[in-house]
Structures are given as structure tokens and as C-alpha cells.
């Protein structure tokens, strides 16, 4: 009788595990990784804030393959999963996470993480892992822009500067079109 109870208990536990969110997410991560492993010549977008989301939409509209990296799993699930965009949950400054995103097979990487220090670190890591990759980085100020270039970024964008310059051009020439 006790072996029947143990078997029943084991079956119940196994059943609940197979239906659990944890198990479902593990299967989803495995499927996602297989999909990412099949990519080559893709772009990697580090950071899924407002700017990262804008970049992803742009790439998606042009049918360009890409992988998103962010450490906020809930944000990735709500934004990327709804669009069927491949993603890796983790810290983009970690070489292993960049490898999971296929850094060795990627053509380009953009880093739009919240801090300049994190963006510099991603640029350094990406350049060491793939010497030929095109790297575009966001900087919050000119000092950071210089460091990002020295770290290996091909291009650095300072949104505050470029946005301010564009607005000033519109002030001086209101009839100018984009």
C-alpha cells in the first residue's frame, strides 16, 4: 500500500512540475536558443529600453534578423515574445551572454544600455569576441563617446547632441523637411 502512495505522490509531483511555469520557460529557452543558434549575419541589440525598442522595430520592419539581450525577463517577454523576436535574458556585459546571442556569427551589435560604463564594457567584450563586427554604441556625453570609440565602437551616437542639433536646424530653417 505504501508503494502505491509513493507512486501516486511521485506522479502528482511530476505532473505539477511538467505543468509549472519553470518547466515551460525552460522549454521555451531551449527552443529560443536553437533558433538563435541557427542565425548568422544577424544584429545584436543590447538593451530593451525605448531606444532599443525603436531599433528592434526598425530592424523588424526591414526583415533583418536580430537578437535582443536584456536582463529584465518580464520586459523581454512582454515586448519581444509578442513580436516573435528572439531574445536572451542576461547581462550584455557578460561574455557568455554575448556568446549565447551568437556574437561570433553576428555582423553588427548595438549597445543602448542605461549607463555609459556598461556600454563601454559591452563594446570591449564584443570587439574581443568578434574583431570584424560592426559596433554602434550610445553615449550620454562627449567624454563617453571618446571612450567608446577607443574601446572599439565603429560609430557612437549621442542622442542629446544629435536631437539638439536637429531642433536647432528646424529653429533656423522651419521649412526644412526631414
C-alpha positions in Angstrom: 0.0 0.0 0.0 2.8 2.5 0.8 4.4 1.9 -2.6 1.1 2.9 -4.3 1.1 6.1 -2.2 4.7 6.9 -3.1 4.0 6.2 -6.8 0.9 8.4 -6.7 2.8 11.2 -4.9 5.6 10.9 -7.4 3.2 11.1 -10.4 1.5 14.1 -8.9 4.8 15.9 -8.3 6.0 15.0 -11.8 2.7 16.2 -13.3 2.8 19.5 -11.5 6.4 20.1 -12.5 5.6 19.4 -16.2 2.8 22.0 -16.0 4.8 24.5 -14.0 5.9 27.9 -15.3 9.5 27.0 -14.6 9.4 23.9 -16.8 7.5 25.8 -19.6 10.1 28.6 -19.5 13.0 26.1 -19.7 11.4 24.5 -22.8 10.9 28.0 -24.3 14.5 29.0 -23.6 15.7 25.8 -25.3 13.6 26.5 -28.4 14.7 30.1 -28.4 18.4 29.1 -28.2 18.0 26.7 -31.1 16.5 29.5 -33.1 19.4 31.8 -32.2 22.0 29.1 -32.9 20.6 29.0 -36.5 21.2 32.7 -37.1 24.2 34.1 -38.9 24.9 37.6 -40.2 22.4 39.0 -37.7 22.5 42.0 -35.4 22.5 42.0 -31.6 20.6 44.7 -29.7 21.9 45.2 -26.1 19.2 46.9 -24.1 15.5 46.9 -24.5 14.6 50.4 -23.3 12.9 53.0 -25.5 15.9 53.3 -27.9 16.4 49.5 -28.0 12.7 49.1 -28.8 13.0 51.6 -31.6 16.0 49.8 -33.1 14.2 46.5 -32.9 11.1 47.9 -34.7 13.3 49.3 -37.4 15.1 46.0 -38.0 11.9 44.0 -37.8 10.2 46.3 -40.4 13.1 45.6 -42.8 13.1 41.9 -42.1 16.6 42.0 -40.8 17.5 39.2 -38.3 18.4 40.2 -34.8 18.7 39.1 -31.2 17.8 41.2 -28.2 19.7 41.0 -24.9 18.3 42.4 -21.7 18.4 41.4 -18.0 14.7 42.1 -17.4 13.0 38.9 -18.3 9.5 40.3 -17.9 10.2 43.2 -20.2 11.7 40.9 -22.8 8.6 38.6 -22.6 6.1 41.4 -22.9 7.9 43.2 -25.8 9.8 40.5 -27.7 7.6 37.5 -27.4 4.6 39.4 -28.7 6.6 40.2 -31.9 8.3 36.8 -32.0 11.7 38.5 -31.7 14.5 36.2 -30.4 16.0 37.2 -27.1 18.5 36.2 -24.4 17.8 37.0 -20.8 21.0 38.2 -19.1 23.7 40.9 -18.7 25.1 42.0 -22.0 28.4 42.8 -20.3 28.9 39.1 -19.7 30.8 37.3 -22.5 28.8 34.1 -22.1 25.6 36.0 -22.7 27.1 37.6 -25.8 28.1 34.1 -27.0 24.5 32.9 -26.4 23.3 35.7 -28.7 25.7 34.5 -31.4 28.4 37.2 -31.2 30.8 35.0 -33.2 28.3 34.8 -36.2 26.8 38.3 -35.9 27.5 41.2 -38.4 26.6 44.0 -36.1 25.9 44.9 -32.5 24.4 48.0 -30.9 24.5 48.8 -27.3 22.0 51.1 -25.7 22.3 50.2 -22.1 21.4 52.8 -19.4 25.0 53.6 -18.4 28.0 54.7 -20.4 30.2 52.4 -18.3 28.1 49.3 -19.3 28.1 50.4 -23.0 31.9 50.7 -22.9 32.2 47.2 -21.3 29.9 45.7 -24.0 32.0 47.3 -26.7 35.2 46.0 -25.3 33.8 42.5 -24.9 32.2 42.4 -28.3 35.4 43.6 -30.0 37.4 40.9 -28.3 34.9 38.2 -29.2 34.5 39.3 -32.8 37.1 41.5 -34.3 35.2 42.2 -37.5 31.8 43.0 -36.0 30.3 46.5 -36.7 29.6 48.1 -33.3 27.3 51.1 -32.8 27.0 52.5 -29.3 25.0 55.1 -27.5 26.8 57.7 -25.3 25.3 60.2 -22.9 28.1 62.7 -23.3 31.2 63.6 -25.3 33.7 62.0 -22.8 31.9 58.7 -23.0 31.8 58.9 -26.8 35.5 59.2 -27.0 36.0 56.2 -24.6 33.5 54.1 -26.6 35.5 54.8 -29.8 38.7 53.9 -28.2 37.2 50.7 -26.8 36.3 49.6 -30.3 33.0 51.1 -31.4 32.8 51.9 -35.1 30.2 54.6 -34.5 28.9 56.4 -31.4 25.6 58.2 -31.2 24.9 60.9 -28.6 21.1 61.3 -28.8 21.0 64.5 -26.8 23.5 66.2 -29.1 22.0 64.9 -32.4 18.5 65.7 -31.3 19.5 69.2 -30.1 21.3 69.9 -33.4 18.3 68.8 -35.4 15.9 71.0 -33.3 18.3 74.0 -33.8 18.3 73.4 -37.6 14.4 73.5 -37.5 14.5 76.7 -35.5 16.8 78.4 -38.0 15.1 76.9 -41.1 11.5 76.0 -40.3 10.7 75.0 -43.9 13.4 72.2 -43.9 12.0 68.7 -44.2 13.5 65.6 -42.6 
